[in-house]
Each structure stands twice: as structure tokens, then as C-alpha cells.
Amino acid sequence: MGDNDNGPHAESGIRGGSLRRLLLTLIDAAGTERSRIIPRPHIAAALDSGVHASISSAALFTPRDEPIDAAGLDAVIGDVLVRPDASRLALIDERMQLGWAPADVLWPEGTPFFGCGRYAVRRAVENLMAGGLRARIGFEIEFSLIRDGAADSGPRPAHEGPAYGQRPLLQNELFIDALLDDLEIAGVPVLQVHAEHGLGQFELALAARDPLAACDDYLLTRLVIERVSLRHGLTASFAPIPPVGAAANGMHIHLSVMQGESNLLTPTAPDTPTRDGLAVIAGILDALPAATALLCGSESSYERLRPGRWSGASLCWGVQNREAAVRYIPSTAQAGAHGANIEVKPGDATANPYLAVAALLAAASDGLARRTTPPAPIELSPLRLSVEEREARGIRSLPSTLVDALSLLNESAMLRRQLSDRLVDLYVAVRMPRP
């Protein structure tokens, strides 16, 4: 996980007055980007005061766009303010002078709306800061690139391998070149892009940032990938189970926790983090069964979340173990042992990334507060262990359905305390599958 504290958005000199259009985006409890475009004459006012939106369009649509009543809110009554964050303005199209900004959701009087994911991340960050800690987050984004086929053949993957190979990059060189250019213009710190294991599949890794900036980067990167793919006659799918290709797409979250300049996850013995680093891992493992609902937000997520898919379906941790739910990485190429981090494997793109990160930060805080210790790390794939051996090592499986995961989230006292009852109630109501 690379480390990047720079704020290229602020340094680029982008101001609302230099834009012809502003695309503002929020992502709701359904994990859906809800957006609108503001023309030049109204950009300054939108940045200052926000724009009105119905409460249903900002918070009360299910993944199928069905309005529901939830958390004491009526889907047909009331407005909220959607206010783009001026500090995160990014230029996403130089020719069109089209800008982008993530939006906060506020009550009409200007106070934070409890269902706003950016507000949830800020609260989780403040809880860490109260203990003299700060977190670093980095995302890895997997997506499948699809070409339109002939009428008799249908869509086909943009490459057929080899996995992690050179040929897929060369076959899609124009797309990748344009993608990296546009991400650089937008100020997103990209570490690398490579072909993944699946047909047509790629992975793009982002440098670590503070949690809110990292989530914003994720949302912006998704937008840029989609814009560039459409320009090149391609379709980008972030779905856990894509329409073509065999491999599943994930959203891997890398996390480190710092105290001053010290990284709590830096090994103090070979492949072993500090005592506090172990508490971070333990807190996340304890919370993951309930937090899975926030990381894996669709029914198709649980087709991906199975053993053998490197999706972290087994509730355990291990050093560089890609079948474990939590993979410990003792050092990175960019920062050595100071860049040590954990990778939380189960997430996918159906999640609201802000709520997923807020839950992980809450779990880390809880583990540190309880000074808890995780079980011993697993040094081999859990698939190689018998049922009896798994039980002896305390390895369990994460929830196998969305309904099971939502039930555990609904019953989680820790996540209710950290995220708020109303946010959990809203999320469960919006995500619960309906006939």
C-alpha cells in the first residue's frame, strides 16, 4: 500500500469559477451513485449552500430504485441539501471544463444528515483522533472490461489472458493510456494497473490517503473508468459476478493505523505487528461478521464470497494469506516496514465505500479500546484444513447470504453505537431483499 499525503485536487488550482459544468455525486445506502450536473451560473451557489433534493432520492431508494419508508423517514415527505465539497473539486474533462465533487448530505438547516456516508467517516476519524491515532486507507478496484460482440456472439471480454499478463495490457493500451491520463488530470494517486485473473478483468490500485480522501478517490476513480470505457466503445462492470468472464470482482480495502509517526502494524518481530496492531486486527475480525453487510451489499456479493475465490470468506487472518478475511502485509515496496498494513478482502463494489470504511475504523477503535488479541495467524489456505482443524483454530465462515449478514448488522451493539442506530436501521431497511 503506497502512502500519499498530497492533495492534488487543491494544488491544481481548480476553482468553481473556472468550470463550465459541475457534476456532483453522493452515494447512498443502496450503494448507488446519485448525481446531478450544475451549470456554470449556479456552481458558486451550489458550492456555498448546496442544492435541494428529495429525501427519497438521497437516502430512501432501494438498489432497485424502489422508495421506502425507513428510520422514521417518509419517502414522500421532506428535502435534504446536497452540498458538493469545494475542497475536493476535480477536473474530469479539460475540453468540456467539466468538474466533479463528492457531496455531503445535510438537513435543510445545514446540520449533517445521519445517513450521509462522508459524515460517518468523519465521525470514525474523530474517534480515532481522540485517542491520538490516525488511519490510512488505500483501495484496490477490480473491474471487468467488456466489448460489444456481433449480433450472433454477444458481449465478449476485452482480453482472454494470460492472468497478470502483458498481452491484455497491449490489447487495451489506448483505454489504459486514456484512463491513466484522466486520473492524473483528476488528481487521483494511482500506483498501478494490471490485468487480473479473470477474462477481461483488470485491477487498479490507489495510493493510501486519509480515510475521507481515499473514499472520495474511489468514487472518482469509478466515474473516470466508466467515462473512459464509454469513449472507447467498452463497458466496465464492477459487479461481484460480472456478465462475462469467470473471476469475481472485489473492492479490497487496505488499512493502517498511525500513532504520531509510528505505524501500529509495523512488525516488532518477524511478521508480527505491535501489541496495538494485533488489537486492530482482533477488533476487525470480531466486527467482520456484522460488517460484512456493509462490505458486501448485494445478494450476488455472496456468490463471490465463497472459499477458493480469494475473497476472504474465512474469518481468520494470516501473513500474505489471500484466502483469509484479513491479510497482514508486513511491508510495502514504497515504504518498507513503515508501510505495513492489513488488507480486508471481502468487500465489493456494491458497498457504499464510506460506510464500509467507517465500519472498519470503528472496529479498529473498538479493538484498541478493549486491548483484545486475535487468534494465531493462519499460515496456509483454510481450504487445506479439515472441519475439525478449522474448528480447533477458531476459523469460521462469514455470512453466506445478504439476509444473514443484515441480521448480524442489525444485532451489532458495537456498530450501532459507533455508526448510530438510525444509520444502521436505514441501511438494513434499504438493503433487505424484497420479493
Coordinates of C-alpha atoms in Angstrom, one line a residue:
M1 CA 0.0 0.0 0.0
G2 CA 1.6 3.2 -1.1
D3 CA 1.4 6.3 1.0
N4 CA 0.4 9.7 -0.4
D5 CA -0.5 12.7 1.7
N6 CA -0.6 15.2 -1.1
G7 CA -3.8 16.9 -2.1
P8 CA -3.5 17.2 -5.8
H9 CA -7.1 18.5 -6.1
A10 CA -6.3 21.5 -4.0
E11 CA -2.9 22.1 -5.7
S12 CA -4.3 22.0 -9.2
G13 CA -5.9 25.4 -8.8
I14 CA -9.3 24.2 -9.7
R15 CA -12.0 26.6 -8.6
G16 CA -15.7 26.6 -9.3
G17 CA -15.5 29.8 -11.3
S18 CA -13.2 28.1 -13.9
L19 CA -15.7 25.3 -14.7
R20 CA -18.5 25.2 -17.3
R21 CA -20.3 22.3 -15.6
L22 CA -20.0 20.6 -12.2
L23 CA -21.0 17.0 -11.7
L24 CA -21.8 16.4 -8.0
T25 CA -22.2 12.8 -6.7
L26 CA -23.3 11.2 -3.5
I27 CA -23.5 7.5 -2.9
D28 CA -26.5 6.4 -0.8
A29 CA -27.3 3.4 1.5
A30 CA -28.2 1.4 -1.6
G31 CA -24.6 1.8 -2.9
T32 CA -25.8 3.8 -5.9
E33 CA -24.2 6.9 -7.1
R34 CA -26.9 9.7 -7.3
S35 CA -25.7 12.6 -9.4
R36 CA -26.7 15.9 -11.0
I37 CA -24.9 18.4 -13.2
I38 CA -24.8 22.1 -12.2
P39 CA -24.4 24.7 -15.0
R40 CA -21.8 27.5 -14.7
P41 CA -24.1 30.3 -13.4
H42 CA -25.1 28.2 -10.3
I43 CA -21.9 26.5 -9.4
A44 CA -20.8 29.1 -6.8
A45 CA -24.1 28.9 -5.1
A46 CA -24.1 25.1 -5.1
L47 CA -20.6 25.0 -3.5
D48 CA -21.7 27.5 -0.9
S49 CA -25.1 26.4 0.1
G50 CA -25.8 23.1 -1.7
V51 CA -28.9 22.2 -3.8
H52 CA -32.2 20.7 -2.6
A53 CA -33.0 17.1 -3.2
S54 CA -35.9 14.9 -2.1
I55 CA -35.1 12.8 0.9
S56 CA -36.1 9.7 -1.1
S57 CA -33.6 10.4 -3.9
A58 CA -30.8 10.9 -1.4
A59 CA -31.5 8.2 1.1
L60 CA -34.6 6.1 0.7
F61 CA -34.3 4.2 -2.6
T62 CA -33.5 0.5 -2.6
P63 CA -30.9 -0.9 -5.0
R64 CA -33.9 -1.5 -7.4
D65 CA -34.9 2.2 -7.1
E66 CA -38.0 1.5 -5.1
P67 CA -38.8 4.2 -2.5
I68 CA -39.3 3.0 1.1
D69 CA -40.0 4.5 4.5
A70 CA -37.2 3.8 7.0
A71 CA -35.5 5.1 10.2
G72 CA -38.5 7.3 10.9
L73 CA -38.4 9.0 7.5
D74 CA -41.3 9.1 5.0
A75 CA -40.1 8.7 1.4
V76 CA -42.6 11.3 0.0
I77 CA -42.1 14.0 2.6
G78 CA -39.1 16.3 3.1
D79 CA -36.0 17.6 1.4
V80 CA -32.3 17.5 2.2
L81 CA -29.4 19.6 1.0
V82 CA -26.8 18.0 -1.2
R83 CA -23.6 20.2 -1.0
P84 CA -20.5 19.5 -3.1
D85 CA -17.3 19.7 -1.1
A86 CA -15.3 22.5 -2.6
S87 CA -12.0 21.2 -1.2
R88 CA -12.4 18.1 -3.3
L89 CA -13.1 19.7 -6.7
A90 CA -11.5 17.7 -9.5
L91 CA -11.3 18.4 -13.3
I92 CA -12.5 15.3 -15.1
D93 CA -12.7 16.7 -18.7
E94 CA -10.4 19.5 -19.8
R95 CA -12.1 20.1 -23.1
M96 CA -15.5 20.3 -21.6
Q97 CA -14.2 22.1 -18.5
L98 CA -16.3 19.6 -16.5
G99 CA -15.6 19.3 -12.8
W100 CA -16.6 16.8 -10.2
A101 CA -17.0 16.9 -6.4
P102 CA -18.4 14.5 -3.8
A103 CA -21.4 15.8 -2.0
D104 CA -22.3 15.9 1.7
V105 CA -25.9 15.3 2.6
L106 CA -27.3 17.8 5.1
W107 CA -30.6 18.7 6.7
P108 CA -32.2 21.9 5.3
E109 CA -30.8 23.9 8.3
G110 CA -27.3 22.8 7.4
T111 CA -26.6 20.1 10.1
P112 CA -25.3 16.7 8.9
F113 CA -27.8 14.1 7.8
F114 CA -27.3 10.9 9.8
G115 CA -27.4 8.7 6.6
C116 CA -24.5 10.6 4.9
G117 CA -21.5 8.2 4.4
R118 CA -19.0 11.1 4.4
Y119 CA -20.3 12.2 7.8
A120 CA -19.9 8.6 9.1
V121 CA -16.3 8.5 8.0
R122 CA -15.6 11.9 9.6
R123 CA -17.1 10.7 12.9
A124 CA -15.0 7.5 12.8
V125 CA -11.8 9.5 12.1
E126 CA -12.6 11.9 15.0
N127 CA -13.0 8.9 17.4
L128 CA -9.5 7.7 16.4
M129 CA -8.1 11.2 16.7
A130 CA -9.4 11.4 20.3
G131 CA -7.0 8.6 21.1
G132 CA -4.1 10.2 19.3
L133 CA -4.4 8.0 16.3
R134 CA -5.0 8.4 12.6
A135 CA -5.7 5.9 9.8
R136 CA -4.6 5.4 6.3
I137 CA -6.8 3.8 3.7
G138 CA -6.0 2.5 0.2
F139 CA -8.3 0.9 -2.3
E140 CA -7.8 -1.8 -4.9
I141 CA -10.6 -1.8 -7.6
E142 CA -11.3 -4.8 -9.7
F143 CA -13.5 -4.4 -12.8
S144 CA -14.3 -6.4 -16.0
L145 CA -14.0 -4.7 -19.3
I146 CA -16.4 -5.8 -22.0
R147 CA -16.6 -5.3 -25.7
D148 CA -19.8 -5.4 -27.7
G149 CA -19.8 -8.5 -29.9
A150 CA -21.5 -9.3 -33.2
A151 CA -25.3 -10.0 -33.1
D152 CA -24.7 -13.7 -33.1
S153 CA -21.9 -13.7 -30.5
G154 CA -22.9 -11.1 -27.9
P155 CA -20.6 -9.3 -25.5
R156 CA -17.1 -10.6 -25.0
P157 CA -14.3 -9.9 -22.6
A158 CA -11.7 -7.3 -23.6
H159 CA -9.0 -9.8 -23.1
E160 CA -8.6 -13.5 -22.7
G161 CA -5.5 -13.5 -20.6
P162 CA -3.0 -14.6 -19.6
A163 CA -3.7 -13.6 -16.0
Y164 CA -1.5 -10.7 -14.9
G165 CA 0.0 -10.8 -18.4
Q166 CA 1.4 -8.3 -20.9
R167 CA -0.9 -9.1 -23.8
P168 CA -4.1 -7.9 -22.1
L169 CA -2.4 -4.5 -21.4
L170 CA -1.3 -4.2 -25.0
Q171 CA -4.7 -5.2 -26.4
N172 CA -6.3 -2.4 -24.3
E173 CA -3.4 0.1 -24.4
L174 CA -5.5 3.0 -25.7
F175 CA -8.0 2.5 -23.0
I176 CA -5.4 2.3 -20.2
D177 CA -3.4 5.2 -21.6
A178 CA -6.5 7.4 -21.6
L179 CA -7.6 6.1 -18.2
L180 CA -4.3 7.0 -16.5
D181 CA -4.2 10.4 -18.2
D182 CA -7.7 11.3 -17.0
L183 CA -7.0 10.0 -13.5
E184 CA -3.8 12.2 -13.4
I185 CA -5.8 15.2 -14.5
A186 CA -8.4 14.5 -11.8
G187 CA -5.6 14.3 -9.2
V188 CA -6.1 10.6 -8.2
P189 CA -2.9 9.0 -7.0
V190 CA -2.7 5.7 -8.9
L191 CA 0.0 3.1 -8.0
Q192 CA -0.5 0.7 -10.9
V193 CA -3.0 -1.1 -13.2
H194 CA -2.7 -4.7 -14.3
A195 CA -4.7 -7.5 -15.9
E196 CA -6.3 -9.7 -13.3
H197 CA -7.0 -13.4 -13.2
G198 CA -10.4 -13.3 -15.0
L199 CA -11.2 -12.8 -18.6
G200 CA -11.5 -9.1 -19.4
Q201 CA -10.6 -8.3 -15.7
F202 CA -8.3 -5.5 -14.5
E203 CA -7.3 -4.2 -11.1
L204 CA -6.3 -0.6 -10.4
A205 CA -4.5 0.2 -7.1
L206 CA -4.7 3.6 -5.4
A207 CA -2.2 5.1 -3.0
A208 CA -3.1 5.4 0.6
R209 CA -4.7 8.6 1.8
D210 CA -6.6 9.8 4.9
P211 CA -9.9 7.8 5.0
L212 CA -12.2 10.5 3.6
A213 CA -9.9 11.4 0.8
A214 CA -9.4 7.7 0.0
C215 CA -13.2 7.1 -0.3
D216 CA -13.6 10.2 -2.5
D217 CA -10.7 8.9 -4.7
Y218 CA -12.5 5.6 -5.0
L219 CA -15.8 7.2 -6.1
L220 CA -13.9 9.5 -8.6
T221 CA -11.9 6.6 -10.0
R222 CA -15.1 4.6 -10.7
L223 CA -16.5 7.6 -12.5
V224 CA -13.4 8.0 -14.6
I225 CA -13.2 4.3 -15.5
E226 CA -16.8 4.5 -16.7
R227 CA -16.3 7.7 -18.8
V228 CA -13.2 6.4 -20.5
S229 CA -14.6 3.0 -21.2
L230 CA -17.7 4.5 -22.9
R231 CA -15.5 6.7 -25.0
H232 CA -13.7 3.6 -26.2
G233 CA -16.8 1.6 -27.0
L234 CA -16.4 -0.6 -23.9
T235 CA -18.5 -1.4 -20.9
A236 CA -16.9 -1.5 -17.4
S237 CA -18.6 -3.8 -14.9
F238 CA -17.7 -3.6 -11.2
A239 CA -20.3 -6.3 -10.3
P240 CA -19.2 -9.0 -7.9
I241 CA -20.2 -11.6 -10.6
P242 CA -19.6 -9.9 -13.9
P243 CA -21.7 -10.7 -17.0
V244 CA -18.7 -12.1 -18.9
G245 CA -15.6 -13.8 -17.6
A246 CA -15.3 -16.3 -14.7
A247 CA -13.5 -14.3 -12.0
A248 CA -15.4 -12.2 -9.4
N249 CA -14.7 -8.5 -8.8
G250 CA -13.7 -7.2 -5.4
M251 CA -13.1 -4.0 -3.6
H252 CA -10.1 -4.6 -1.4
I253 CA -9.5 -2.1 1.5
H254 CA -6.0 -1.6 2.9
L255 CA -5.8 -0.1 6.4
S256 CA -3.0 1.1 8.6
V257 CA -3.3 3.0 11.9
M258 CA -0.6 5.5 13.0
Q259 CA 0.3 7.0 16.3
G260 CA 2.4 10.0 15.6
E261 CA 4.9 8.7 13.0
S262 CA 4.7 5.1 14.3
N263 CA 2.7 2.6 12.4
L264 CA 0.9 0.2 14.8
L265 CA 1.1 -2.6 12.2
T266 CA 4.9 -2.3 11.7
P267 CA 6.3 -5.7 12.7
T268 CA 8.2 -5.8 16.0
A269 CA 9.2 -9.4 15.4
P270 CA 9.2 -11.3 12.1
D271 CA 5.7 -11.0 10.6
T272 CA 4.2 -9.9 13.9
P273 CA 2.8 -6.4 14.4
T274 CA 2.8 -4.4 17.7
R275 CA 0.5 -5.3 20.6
D276 CA -1.7 -2.5 19.4
G277 CA -1.5 -3.7 15.9
L278 CA -2.8 -7.1 17.0
A279 CA -5.7 -5.3 18.8
V280 CA -6.6 -3.6 15.5
I281 CA -6.7 -7.0 13.7
A282 CA -8.7 -8.5 16.5
G283 CA -11.2 -5.7 16.5
I284 CA -11.8 -6.1 12.8
L285 CA -12.1 -9.8 13.0
D286 CA -14.7 -9.5 15.8
A287 CA -16.7 -7.0 13.8
L288 CA -16.5 -8.6 10.4
P289 CA -19.5 -11.0 10.6
A290 CA -21.8 -8.0 11.1
A291 CA -19.7 -5.6 9.0
T292 CA -19.9 -7.9 6.0
A293 CA -23.4 -6.5 5.3
L294 CA -21.7 -3.1 4.8
L295 CA -18.8 -4.5 2.7
C296 CA -20.9 -6.9 0.6
G297 CA -24.2 -5.2 -0.1
S298 CA -26.0 -7.3 -2.7
E299 CA -27.3 -10.9 -3.0
S300 CA -24.7 -11.5 -5.8
S301 CA -22.0 -10.5 -3.3
Y302 CA -22.4 -13.8 -1.6
E303 CA -21.9 -15.8 -4.8
R304 CA -18.4 -14.2 -4.8
L305 CA -17.9 -14.5 -1.0
R306 CA -17.0 -18.2 -1.2
P307 CA -13.9 -20.3 -0.4
G308 CA -11.5 -20.6 -3.3
R309 CA -12.3 -17.2 -4.8
W310 CA -9.6 -15.3 -2.8
S311 CA -12.5 -13.2 -1.5
G312 CA -11.7 -13.7 2.2
A313 CA -14.7 -15.9 3.0
S314 CA -12.9 -17.5 6.0
L315 CA -12.9 -15.4 9.2
C316 CA -9.3 -15.5 10.1
W317 CA -6.0 -13.6 9.5
G318 CA -2.7 -14.6 8.1
V319 CA 0.6 -13.1 6.7
Q320 CA 0.1 -12.6 3.0
N321 CA -2.8 -15.1 3.1
R322 CA -5.2 -14.3 0.3
E323 CA -7.9 -16.7 1.4
A324 CA -8.1 -15.1 4.9
A325 CA -10.6 -12.3 5.5
V326 CA -7.8 -10.2 6.8
R327 CA -4.4 -10.4 5.1
Y328 CA -1.4 -8.9 7.0
I329 CA 1.2 -7.2 4.8
P330 CA 4.4 -6.6 6.9
S331 CA 6.0 -4.2 4.4
T332 CA 5.5 -2.5 1.1
A333 CA 7.8 -1.7 -1.8
Q334 CA 7.2 2.0 -1.4
A335 CA 7.7 2.4 2.3
G336 CA 9.2 -0.8 3.7
A337 CA 8.0 -1.9 7.1
H338 CA 6.7 1.6 7.8
G339 CA 4.0 0.8 5.1
A340 CA 2.8 -2.3 6.9
N341 CA -1.0 -2.7 6.6
I342 CA -3.9 -5.1 6.6
E343 CA -6.0 -5.9 3.5
V344 CA -9.7 -6.6 4.2
K345 CA -10.7 -8.9 1.4
P346 CA -14.4 -9.4 1.5
G347 CA -15.6 -6.1 0.1
D348 CA -17.0 -5.5 -3.4
A349 CA -18.4 -2.6 -5.4
T350 CA -22.0 -3.0 -4.3
A351 CA -20.9 -1.4 -0.9
N352 CA -21.1 2.2 0.0
P353 CA -17.3 2.7 0.4
Y354 CA -17.8 5.4 3.1
L355 CA -19.9 3.2 5.3
A356 CA -17.6 0.2 4.7
V357 CA -14.5 2.3 5.8
A358 CA -16.4 3.8 8.7
A359 CA -17.3 0.3 10.0
L360 CA -13.6 -0.8 9.7
L361 CA -12.4 2.3 11.5
A362 CA -15.0 1.7 14.2
A363 CA -13.9 -1.9 14.6
A364 CA -10.2 -0.9 14.8
S365 CA -11.1 1.7 17.6
D366 CA -13.1 -0.9 19.4
G367 CA -10.3 -3.5 19.3
L368 CA -7.8 -0.9 20.6
A369 CA -10.2 0.2 23.4
R370 CA -10.7 -3.4 24.5
R371 CA -7.0 -4.3 24.1
T372 CA -8.1 -7.6 22.6
T373 CA -5.9 -10.2 20.9
P374 CA -6.6 -12.1 17.7
P375 CA -6.2 -15.9 17.4
A376 CA -3.0 -17.1 15.9
P377 CA -2.4 -16.3 12.2
I378 CA -3.2 -19.0 9.7
E379 CA -0.1 -19.9 7.7
L380 CA -1.9 -21.8 4.9
S381 CA -5.1 -21.8 2.9
P382 CA -8.1 -22.6 5.2
L383 CA -9.2 -24.8 2.3
R384 CA -6.5 -27.3 3.2
L385 CA -7.8 -27.8 6.7
S386 CA -10.3 -30.3 7.8
V387 CA -13.5 -29.2 9.5
E388 CA -12.0 -30.3 12.8
E389 CA -8.8 -28.4 12.2
R390 CA -10.8 -25.3 11.3
E391 CA -12.8 -25.5 14.5
A392 CA -9.6 -26.1 16.6
R393 CA -8.1 -22.9 15.1
G394 CA -11.3 -20.9 15.6
I395 CA -11.9 -20.4 11.9
R396 CA -15.4 -19.6 10.9
S397 CA -17.1 -18.6 7.7
L398 CA -18.5 -15.2 7.1
P399 CA -22.3 -14.9 6.4
S400 CA -23.3 -16.8 3.2
T401 CA -26.4 -14.6 2.4
L402 CA -27.2 -10.9 2.5
V403 CA -30.1 -11.6 4.8
D404 CA -27.9 -13.4 7.3
A405 CA -25.3 -10.5 7.1
L406 CA -28.0 -7.8 7.6
S407 CA -29.4 -9.7 10.6
L408 CA -26.0 -9.7 12.2
L409 CA -25.5 -6.0 11.5
N410 CA -28.9 -5.3 12.9
E411 CA -27.9 -7.0 16.2
S412 CA -24.4 -5.5 16.4
A413 CA -24.3 -3.3 19.5
M414 CA -20.8 -2.0 18.6
L415 CA -21.7 -0.9 15.1
R416 CA -24.9 0.6 16.3
R417 CA -23.0 2.6 19.0
Q418 CA -20.3 3.7 16.6
L419 CA -22.4 4.4 13.4
S420 CA -25.7 5.3 15.2
D421 CA -28.9 3.3 15.4
R422 CA -30.7 5.4 12.8
L423 CA -27.9 4.8 10.2
V424 CA -28.0 1.0 10.8
D425 CA -31.8 1.0 10.7
L426 CA -31.8 2.9 7.4
Y427 CA -29.1 0.7 5.9
V428 CA -30.9 -2.6 6.9
A429 CA -34.2 -1.3 5.6
V430 CA -32.8 -0.2 2.2
R431 CA -30.7 -3.3 1.6
M432 CA -33.1 -6.1 2.9
P433 CA -34.1 -8.2 -0.2
R434 CA -37.8 -8.0 -1.2
P435 CA -39.9 -10.4 -3.2

